[in-house]
mmCIF file of C-alpha atoms in Angstrom:
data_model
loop_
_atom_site.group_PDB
_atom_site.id
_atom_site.type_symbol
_atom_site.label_atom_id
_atom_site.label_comp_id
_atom_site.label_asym_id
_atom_site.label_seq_id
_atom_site.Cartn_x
_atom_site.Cartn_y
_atom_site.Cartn_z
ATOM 1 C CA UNK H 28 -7.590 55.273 27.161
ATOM 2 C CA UNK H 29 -5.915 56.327 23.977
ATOM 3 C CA UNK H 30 -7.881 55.591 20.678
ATOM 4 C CA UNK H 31 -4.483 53.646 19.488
ATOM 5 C CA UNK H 32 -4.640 51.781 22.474
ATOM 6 C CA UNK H 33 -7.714 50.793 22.122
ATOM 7 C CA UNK H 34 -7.572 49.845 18.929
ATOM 8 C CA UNK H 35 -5.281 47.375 19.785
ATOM 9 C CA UNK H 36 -7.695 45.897 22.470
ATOM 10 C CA UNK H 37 -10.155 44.926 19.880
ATOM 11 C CA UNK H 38 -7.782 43.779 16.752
ATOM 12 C CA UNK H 39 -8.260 40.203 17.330
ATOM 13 C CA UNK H 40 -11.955 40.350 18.124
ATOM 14 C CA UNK H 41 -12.717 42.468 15.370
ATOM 15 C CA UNK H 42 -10.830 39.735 12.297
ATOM 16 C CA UNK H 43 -12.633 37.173 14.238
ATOM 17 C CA UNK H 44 -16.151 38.619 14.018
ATOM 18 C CA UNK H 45 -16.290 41.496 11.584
ATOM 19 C CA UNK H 46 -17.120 43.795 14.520
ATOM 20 C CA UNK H 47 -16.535 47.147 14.380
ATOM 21 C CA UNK H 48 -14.236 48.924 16.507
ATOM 22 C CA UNK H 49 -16.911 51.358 17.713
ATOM 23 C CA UNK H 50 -19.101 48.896 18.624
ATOM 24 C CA UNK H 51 -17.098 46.912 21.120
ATOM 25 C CA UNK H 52 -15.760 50.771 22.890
ATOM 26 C CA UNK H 53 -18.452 50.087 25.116
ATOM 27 C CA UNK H 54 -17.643 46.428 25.753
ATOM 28 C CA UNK H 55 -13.702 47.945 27.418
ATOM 29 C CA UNK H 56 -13.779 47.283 30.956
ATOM 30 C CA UNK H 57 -10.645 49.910 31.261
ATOM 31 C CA UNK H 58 -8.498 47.030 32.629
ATOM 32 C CA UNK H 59 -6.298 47.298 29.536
ATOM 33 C CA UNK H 60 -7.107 43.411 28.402
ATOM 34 C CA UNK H 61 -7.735 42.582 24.963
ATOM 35 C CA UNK H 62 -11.384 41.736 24.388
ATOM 36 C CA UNK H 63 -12.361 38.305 24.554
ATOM 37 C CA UNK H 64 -15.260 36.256 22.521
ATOM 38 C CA UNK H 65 -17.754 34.787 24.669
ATOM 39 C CA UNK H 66 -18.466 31.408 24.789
ATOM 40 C CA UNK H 67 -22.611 30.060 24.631
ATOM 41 C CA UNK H 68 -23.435 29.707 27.869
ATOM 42 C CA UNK H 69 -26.094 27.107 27.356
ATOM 43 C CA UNK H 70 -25.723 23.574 25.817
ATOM 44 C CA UNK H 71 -29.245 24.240 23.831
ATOM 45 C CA UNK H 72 -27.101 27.731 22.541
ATOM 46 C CA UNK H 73 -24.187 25.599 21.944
ATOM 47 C CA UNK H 74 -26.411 22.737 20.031
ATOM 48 C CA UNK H 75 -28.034 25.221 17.617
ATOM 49 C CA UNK H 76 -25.141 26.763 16.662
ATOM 50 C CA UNK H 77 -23.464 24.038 15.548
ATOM 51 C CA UNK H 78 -26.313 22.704 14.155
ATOM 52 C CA UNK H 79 -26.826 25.848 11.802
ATOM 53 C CA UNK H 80 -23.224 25.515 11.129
ATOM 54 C CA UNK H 81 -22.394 22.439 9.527
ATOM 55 C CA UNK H 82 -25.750 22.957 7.534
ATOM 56 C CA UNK H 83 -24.871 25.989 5.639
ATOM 57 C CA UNK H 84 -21.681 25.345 4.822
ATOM 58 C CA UNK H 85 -22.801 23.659 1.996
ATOM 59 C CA UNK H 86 -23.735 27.017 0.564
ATOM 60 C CA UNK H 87 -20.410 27.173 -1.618
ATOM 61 C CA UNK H 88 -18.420 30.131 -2.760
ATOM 62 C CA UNK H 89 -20.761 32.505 -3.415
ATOM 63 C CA UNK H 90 -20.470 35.297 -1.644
ATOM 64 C CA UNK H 91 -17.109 37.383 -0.673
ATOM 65 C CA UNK H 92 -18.250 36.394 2.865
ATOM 66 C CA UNK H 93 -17.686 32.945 4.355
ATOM 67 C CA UNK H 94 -21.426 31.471 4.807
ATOM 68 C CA UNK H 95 -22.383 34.716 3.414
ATOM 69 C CA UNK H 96 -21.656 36.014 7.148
ATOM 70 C CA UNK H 97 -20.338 39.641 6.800
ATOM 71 C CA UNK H 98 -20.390 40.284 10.683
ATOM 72 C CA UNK H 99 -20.889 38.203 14.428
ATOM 73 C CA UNK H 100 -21.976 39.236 17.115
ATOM 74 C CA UNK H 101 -21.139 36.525 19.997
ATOM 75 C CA UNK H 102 -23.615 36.731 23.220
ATOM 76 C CA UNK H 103 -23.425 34.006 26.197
ATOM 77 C CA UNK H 104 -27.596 33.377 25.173
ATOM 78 C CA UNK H 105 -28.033 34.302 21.637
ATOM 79 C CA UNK H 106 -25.289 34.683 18.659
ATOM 80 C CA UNK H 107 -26.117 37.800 16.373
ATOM 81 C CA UNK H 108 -25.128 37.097 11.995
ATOM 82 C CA UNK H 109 -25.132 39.514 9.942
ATOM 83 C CA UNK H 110 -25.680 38.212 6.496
ATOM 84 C CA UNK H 111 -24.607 39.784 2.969
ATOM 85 C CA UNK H 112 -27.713 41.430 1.394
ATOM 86 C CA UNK H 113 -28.179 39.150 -1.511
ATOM 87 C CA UNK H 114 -31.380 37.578 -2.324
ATOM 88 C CA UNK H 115 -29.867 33.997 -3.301
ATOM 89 C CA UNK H 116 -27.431 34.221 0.172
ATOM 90 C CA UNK H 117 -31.142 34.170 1.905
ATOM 91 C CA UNK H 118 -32.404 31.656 -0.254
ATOM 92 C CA UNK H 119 -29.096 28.948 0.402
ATOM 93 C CA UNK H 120 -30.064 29.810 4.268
ATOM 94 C CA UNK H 121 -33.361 28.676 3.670
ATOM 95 C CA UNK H 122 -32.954 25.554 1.607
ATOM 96 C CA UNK H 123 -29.867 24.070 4.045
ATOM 97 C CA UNK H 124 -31.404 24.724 7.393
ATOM 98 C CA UNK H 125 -35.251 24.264 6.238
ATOM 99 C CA UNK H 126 -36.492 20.814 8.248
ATOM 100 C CA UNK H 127 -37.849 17.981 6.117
ATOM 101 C CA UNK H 128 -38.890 14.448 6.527
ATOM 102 C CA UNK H 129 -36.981 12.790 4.184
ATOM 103 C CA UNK H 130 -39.372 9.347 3.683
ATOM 104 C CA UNK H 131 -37.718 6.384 3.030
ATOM 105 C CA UNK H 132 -34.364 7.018 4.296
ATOM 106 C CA UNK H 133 -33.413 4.266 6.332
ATOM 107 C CA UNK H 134 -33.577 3.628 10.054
ATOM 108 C CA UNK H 135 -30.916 6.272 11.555
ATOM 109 C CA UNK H 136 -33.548 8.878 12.922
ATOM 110 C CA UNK H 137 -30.992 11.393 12.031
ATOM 111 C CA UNK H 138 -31.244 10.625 7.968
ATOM 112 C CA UNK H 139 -34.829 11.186 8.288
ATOM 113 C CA UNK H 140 -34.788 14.844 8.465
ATOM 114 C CA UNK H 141 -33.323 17.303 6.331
ATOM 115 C CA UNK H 142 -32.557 20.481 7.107
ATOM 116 C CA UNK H 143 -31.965 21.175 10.761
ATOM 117 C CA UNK H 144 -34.524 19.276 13.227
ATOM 118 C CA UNK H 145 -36.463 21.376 15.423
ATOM 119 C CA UNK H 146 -35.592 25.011 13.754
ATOM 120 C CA UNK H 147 -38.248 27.575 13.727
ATOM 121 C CA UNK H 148 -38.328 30.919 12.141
ATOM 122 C CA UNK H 149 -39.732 34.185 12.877
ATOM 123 C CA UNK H 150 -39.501 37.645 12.332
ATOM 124 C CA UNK H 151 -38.668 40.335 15.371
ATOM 125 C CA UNK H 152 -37.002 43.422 15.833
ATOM 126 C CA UNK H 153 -33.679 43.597 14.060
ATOM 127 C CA UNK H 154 -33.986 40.313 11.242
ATOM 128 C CA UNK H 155 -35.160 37.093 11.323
ATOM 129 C CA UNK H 156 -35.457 34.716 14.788
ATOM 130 C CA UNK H 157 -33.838 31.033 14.578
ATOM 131 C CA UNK H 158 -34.912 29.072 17.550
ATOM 132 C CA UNK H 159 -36.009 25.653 18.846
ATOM 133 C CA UNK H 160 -38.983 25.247 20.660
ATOM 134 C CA UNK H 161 -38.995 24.928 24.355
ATOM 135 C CA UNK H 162 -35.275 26.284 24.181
ATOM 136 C CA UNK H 163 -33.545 29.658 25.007
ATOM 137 C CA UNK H 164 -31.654 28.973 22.271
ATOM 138 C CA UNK H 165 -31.720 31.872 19.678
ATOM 139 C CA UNK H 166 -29.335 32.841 16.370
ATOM 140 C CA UNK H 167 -30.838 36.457 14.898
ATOM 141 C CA UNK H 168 -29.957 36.833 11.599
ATOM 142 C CA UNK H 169 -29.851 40.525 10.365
ATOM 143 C CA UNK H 170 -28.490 42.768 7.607
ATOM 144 C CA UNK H 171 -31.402 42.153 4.751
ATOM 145 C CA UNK H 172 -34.763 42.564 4.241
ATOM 146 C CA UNK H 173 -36.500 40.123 6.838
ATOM 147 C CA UNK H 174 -39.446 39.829 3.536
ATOM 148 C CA UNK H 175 -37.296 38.019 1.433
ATOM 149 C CA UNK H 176 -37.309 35.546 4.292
ATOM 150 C CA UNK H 177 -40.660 35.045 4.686
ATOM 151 C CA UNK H 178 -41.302 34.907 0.906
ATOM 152 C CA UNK H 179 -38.685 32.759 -0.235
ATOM 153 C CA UNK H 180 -39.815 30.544 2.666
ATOM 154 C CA UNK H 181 -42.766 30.534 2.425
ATOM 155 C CA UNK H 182 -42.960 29.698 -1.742
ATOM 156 C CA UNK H 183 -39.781 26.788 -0.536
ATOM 157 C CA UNK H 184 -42.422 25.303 2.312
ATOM 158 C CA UNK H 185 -45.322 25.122 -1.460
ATOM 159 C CA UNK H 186 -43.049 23.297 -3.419
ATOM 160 C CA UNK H 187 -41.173 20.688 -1.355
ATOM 161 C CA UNK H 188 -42.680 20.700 2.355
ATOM 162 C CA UNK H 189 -41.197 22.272 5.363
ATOM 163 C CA UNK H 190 -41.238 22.106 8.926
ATOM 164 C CA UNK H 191 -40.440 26.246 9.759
ATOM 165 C CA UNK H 192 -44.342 27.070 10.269
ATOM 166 C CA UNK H 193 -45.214 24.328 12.412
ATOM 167 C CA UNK H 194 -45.757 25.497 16.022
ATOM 168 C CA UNK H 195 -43.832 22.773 18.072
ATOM 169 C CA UNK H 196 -41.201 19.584 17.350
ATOM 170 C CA UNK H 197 -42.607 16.913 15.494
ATOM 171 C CA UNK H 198 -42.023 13.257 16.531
ATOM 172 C CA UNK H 199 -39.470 12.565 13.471
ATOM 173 C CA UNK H 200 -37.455 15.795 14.609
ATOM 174 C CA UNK H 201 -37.228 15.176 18.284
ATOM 175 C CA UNK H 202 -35.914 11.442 17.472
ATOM 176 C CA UNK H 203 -33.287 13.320 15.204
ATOM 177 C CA UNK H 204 -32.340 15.815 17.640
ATOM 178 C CA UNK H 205 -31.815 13.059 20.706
ATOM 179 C CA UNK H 206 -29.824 10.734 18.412
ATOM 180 C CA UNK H 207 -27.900 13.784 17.437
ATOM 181 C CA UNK H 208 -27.365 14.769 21.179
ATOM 182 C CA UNK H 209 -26.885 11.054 22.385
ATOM 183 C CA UNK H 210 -24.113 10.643 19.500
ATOM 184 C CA UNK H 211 -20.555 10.105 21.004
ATOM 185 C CA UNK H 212 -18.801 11.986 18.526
ATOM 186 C CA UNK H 213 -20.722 15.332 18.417
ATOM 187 C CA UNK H 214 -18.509 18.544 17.858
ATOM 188 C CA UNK H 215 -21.114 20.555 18.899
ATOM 189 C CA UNK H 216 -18.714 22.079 21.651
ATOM 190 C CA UNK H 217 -15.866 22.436 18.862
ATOM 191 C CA UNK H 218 -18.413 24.046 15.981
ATOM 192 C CA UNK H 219 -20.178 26.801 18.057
ATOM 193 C CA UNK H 220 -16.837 28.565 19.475
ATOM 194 C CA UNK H 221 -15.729 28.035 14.973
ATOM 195 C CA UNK H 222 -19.261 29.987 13.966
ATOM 196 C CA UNK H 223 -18.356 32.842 16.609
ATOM 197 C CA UNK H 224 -15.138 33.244 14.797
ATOM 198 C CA UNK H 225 -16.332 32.526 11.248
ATOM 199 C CA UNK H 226 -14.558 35.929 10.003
ATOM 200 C CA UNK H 227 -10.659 34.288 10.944
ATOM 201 C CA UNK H 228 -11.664 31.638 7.989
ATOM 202 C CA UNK H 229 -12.158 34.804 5.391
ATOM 203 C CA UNK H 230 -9.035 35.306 3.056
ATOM 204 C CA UNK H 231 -8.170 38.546 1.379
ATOM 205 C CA UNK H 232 -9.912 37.552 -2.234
ATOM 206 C CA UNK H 233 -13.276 38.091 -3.466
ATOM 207 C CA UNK H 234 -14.815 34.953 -2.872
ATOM 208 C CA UNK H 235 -14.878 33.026 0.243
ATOM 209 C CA UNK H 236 -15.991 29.516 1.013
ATOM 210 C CA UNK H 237 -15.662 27.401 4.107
ATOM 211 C CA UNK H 238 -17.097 23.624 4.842
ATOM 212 C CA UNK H 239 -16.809 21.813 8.115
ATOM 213 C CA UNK H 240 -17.506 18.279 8.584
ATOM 214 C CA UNK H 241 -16.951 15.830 11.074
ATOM 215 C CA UNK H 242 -15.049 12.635 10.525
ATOM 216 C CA UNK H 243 -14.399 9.905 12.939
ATOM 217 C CA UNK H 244 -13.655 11.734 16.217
ATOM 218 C CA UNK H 245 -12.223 14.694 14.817
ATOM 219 C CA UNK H 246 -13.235 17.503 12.935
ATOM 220 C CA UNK H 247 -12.200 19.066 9.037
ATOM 221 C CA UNK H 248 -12.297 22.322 8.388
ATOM 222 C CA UNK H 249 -11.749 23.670 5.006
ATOM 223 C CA UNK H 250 -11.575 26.863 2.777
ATOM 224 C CA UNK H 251 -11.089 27.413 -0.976
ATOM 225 C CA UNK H 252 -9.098 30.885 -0.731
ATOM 226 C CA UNK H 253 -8.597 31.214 3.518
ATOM 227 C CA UNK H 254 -6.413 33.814 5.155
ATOM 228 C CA UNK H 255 -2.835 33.242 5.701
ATOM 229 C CA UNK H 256 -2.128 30.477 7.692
ATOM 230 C CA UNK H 257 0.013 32.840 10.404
ATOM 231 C CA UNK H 258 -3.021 34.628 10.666
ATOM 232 C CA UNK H 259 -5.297 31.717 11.077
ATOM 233 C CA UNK H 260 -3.111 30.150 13.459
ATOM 234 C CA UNK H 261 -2.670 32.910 15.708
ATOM 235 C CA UNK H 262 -6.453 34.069 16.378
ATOM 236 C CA UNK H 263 -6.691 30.334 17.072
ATOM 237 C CA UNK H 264 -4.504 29.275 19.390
ATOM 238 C CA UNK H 265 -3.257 31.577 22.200
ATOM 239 C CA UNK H 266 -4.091 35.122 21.066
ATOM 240 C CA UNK H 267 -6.552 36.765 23.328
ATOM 241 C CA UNK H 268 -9.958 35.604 21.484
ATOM 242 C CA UNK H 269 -8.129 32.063 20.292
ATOM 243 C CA UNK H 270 -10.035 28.868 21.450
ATOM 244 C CA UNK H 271 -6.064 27.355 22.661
ATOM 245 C CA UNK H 272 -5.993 25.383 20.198
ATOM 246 C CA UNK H 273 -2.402 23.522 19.702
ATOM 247 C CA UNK H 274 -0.696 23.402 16.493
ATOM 248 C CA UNK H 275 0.316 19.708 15.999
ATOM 249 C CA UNK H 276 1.789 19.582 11.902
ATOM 250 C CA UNK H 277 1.281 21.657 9.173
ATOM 251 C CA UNK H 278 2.306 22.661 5.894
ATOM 252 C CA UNK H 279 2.506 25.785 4.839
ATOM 253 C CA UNK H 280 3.575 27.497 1.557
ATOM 254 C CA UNK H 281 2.007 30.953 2.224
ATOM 255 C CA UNK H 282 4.867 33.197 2.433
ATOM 256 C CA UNK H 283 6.586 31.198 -0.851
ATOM 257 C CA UNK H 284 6.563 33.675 -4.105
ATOM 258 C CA UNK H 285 7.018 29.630 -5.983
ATOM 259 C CA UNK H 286 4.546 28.027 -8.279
ATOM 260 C CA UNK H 287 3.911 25.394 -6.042
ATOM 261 C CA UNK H 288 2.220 27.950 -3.515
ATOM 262 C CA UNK H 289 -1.166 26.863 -5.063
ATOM 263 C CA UNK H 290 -0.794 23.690 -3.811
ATOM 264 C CA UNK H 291 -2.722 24.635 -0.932
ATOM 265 C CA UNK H 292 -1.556 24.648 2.691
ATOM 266 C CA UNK H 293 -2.532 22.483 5.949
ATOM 267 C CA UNK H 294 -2.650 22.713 9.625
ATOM 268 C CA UNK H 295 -3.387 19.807 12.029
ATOM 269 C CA UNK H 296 -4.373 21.511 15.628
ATOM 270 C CA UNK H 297 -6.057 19.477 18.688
ATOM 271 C CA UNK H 298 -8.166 20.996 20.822
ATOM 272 C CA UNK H 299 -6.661 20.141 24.150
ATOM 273 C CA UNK H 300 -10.053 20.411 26.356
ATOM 274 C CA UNK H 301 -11.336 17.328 24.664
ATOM 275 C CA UNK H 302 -8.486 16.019 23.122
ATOM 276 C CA UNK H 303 -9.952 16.062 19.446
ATOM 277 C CA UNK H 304 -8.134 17.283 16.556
ATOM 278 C CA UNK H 305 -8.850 19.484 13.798
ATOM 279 C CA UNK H 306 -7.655 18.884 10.644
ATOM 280 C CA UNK H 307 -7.364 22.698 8.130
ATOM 281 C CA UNK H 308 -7.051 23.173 4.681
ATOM 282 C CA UNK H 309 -6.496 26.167 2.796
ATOM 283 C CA UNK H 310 -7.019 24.462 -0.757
ATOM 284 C CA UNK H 311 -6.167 27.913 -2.787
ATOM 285 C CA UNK H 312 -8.443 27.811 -5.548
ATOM 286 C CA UNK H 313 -7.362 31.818 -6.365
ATOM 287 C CA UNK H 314 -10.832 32.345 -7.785
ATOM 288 C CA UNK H 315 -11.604 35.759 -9.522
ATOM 289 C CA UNK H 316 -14.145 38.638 -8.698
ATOM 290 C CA UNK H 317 -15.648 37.362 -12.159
ATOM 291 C CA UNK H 318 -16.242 34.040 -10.768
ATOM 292 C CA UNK H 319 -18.386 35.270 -8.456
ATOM 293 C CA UNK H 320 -20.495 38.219 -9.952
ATOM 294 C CA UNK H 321 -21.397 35.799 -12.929
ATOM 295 C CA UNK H 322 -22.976 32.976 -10.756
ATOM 296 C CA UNK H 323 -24.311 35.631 -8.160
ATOM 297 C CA UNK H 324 -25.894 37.788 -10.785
ATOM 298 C CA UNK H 325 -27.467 33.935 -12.313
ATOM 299 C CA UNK H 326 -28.777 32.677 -8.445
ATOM 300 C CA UNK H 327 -30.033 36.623 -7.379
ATOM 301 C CA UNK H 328 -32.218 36.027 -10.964
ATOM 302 C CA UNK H 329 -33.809 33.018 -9.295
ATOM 303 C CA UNK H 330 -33.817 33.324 -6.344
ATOM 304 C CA UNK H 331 -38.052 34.044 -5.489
ATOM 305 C CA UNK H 332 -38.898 31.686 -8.152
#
């Protein structure tokens, strides 16, 4: 096959994961079909990956990366994320996905644990393990030192109490986790297939930020300074790595040169295997490099302390 051609075969992977184009050569079959993403092949996979998600989306824009995620690499048993090597990107991991008993919280199991129930952390070849115990579930994350980790963890578990060390699920967490699972309106199975695509959410700016939160029986997904909506739409929907996603509404100002451009744009898609919907918005914040080296330069300061 020629290298053009083949470049073609990964575009839409590659803007959906970060991947480079020599590392998915060996994934060609030769059949001269785009490459796919694979889907988790396991509902424990599938679980955790959401999970992780919607936790560390309240990170922010701080990073040029969405999540701080500068790369995927999708697996049916275990999802690969590389993360930007900044000390305070490590430390937001930490802090959101961390599991705590929060006392005194009422008597939804699921209010009584911060953090992400069940998660354990440790290090192997390549990063950092996140897993569940008694699962196959695993997320690796790579791309920094795994030290900071295991220091900034370890200095977060002395000063407010964590769960990451202990050996197997506490009662608290496995009450969480089965009210979580038992829960009607999880988007676990719309969430995972959104992390192994995290890159499509990444606009062309310097700072990045997408959130994700459920509400009613659909699902919101938002970014600050996203991609053009074209763009978004089509690695979505039908292209060869979209989820098929249908495009019910939207509106869209991003190829107006007018000053109402900033107003932000929005896209309503349902996801016709379930029948939920997903509700976008690009808000277009327009935020400068300066924006973000100031606060990163502040957070990297602090961020073993």
């Amino acid at each position: 096959m020629n290298p053009p051609a083949a470049l073609l075969l990964t575009a839409d992977r590659r803007r959906s994961t970060g991947e480079s184009h020599q590392a998915l050569c060996a994934l060609l079959s030769g059949s001269g079909r785009p490459l796919s993403i694979p889907a988790a092949l396991h509902a424990e996979q599938v679980r955790l990956e959401a999970a992780v998600f919607q936790r560390v989306c309240a990170m922010g824009g701080v990073s040029e990366h969405p999540l701080g995620v500068v790369r995927v690499r999708p697996r049916e048993d275990r999802l690969t994320l590389q993360l930007v090597d900044e000390p305070h990107v490590i430390g937001h991991w930490i802090d959101l996905l961390s599991p705590a008993v929060n006392e005194g919280m009422g008597d939804d199991p699921r209010d009584r644990v911060a953090g992400v129930p069940g998660l354990r952390s440790c290090r192997e070849a390549g990063g950092i393990r996140l897993y569940r115990p008694g699962t196959a579930a695993v997320i690796l994350l790579s791309g920094f030192n795994p030290r900071w980790w295991e220091r900034i963890a370890g200095r977060r578990e002395d000063h407010y109490g964590s769960l990451l060390r202990q050996p197997d699920w506490t009662a608290v967490e496995k009450a969480a986790y089965d009210a979580r699972a038992a829960c009607p309106r999880d988007a676990s199975a719309l969430l995972s297939p959104l992390l192994r695509r995290i890159r499509v959410t990444a606009g062309p700016g310097p700072v990045n930020s997408t959130d994700v939160w459920t509400t009613g029986n659909g699902v919101r997904l938002e970014t600050t300074d996203g991609p053009p909506c074209p763009d978004l739409i089509q690695l979505l929907t039908d292209g060869p790595c979209g989820l098929g996603w249908q495009v019910e509404n939207k509106v869209c100002t991003c190829l107006c040169d007018h000053s109402h451009a900033r107003t932000g744009c929005t896209v309503n898609f349902r996801d016709p295997a379930t029948g939920r919907p997903v509700w976008y918005s690009n808000l277009k914040w327009g935020r400068t490099i300066e924006d973000r080296l100031e606060t990163t330069a502040r957070l990297n300061r602090s961020a073993f302390t």
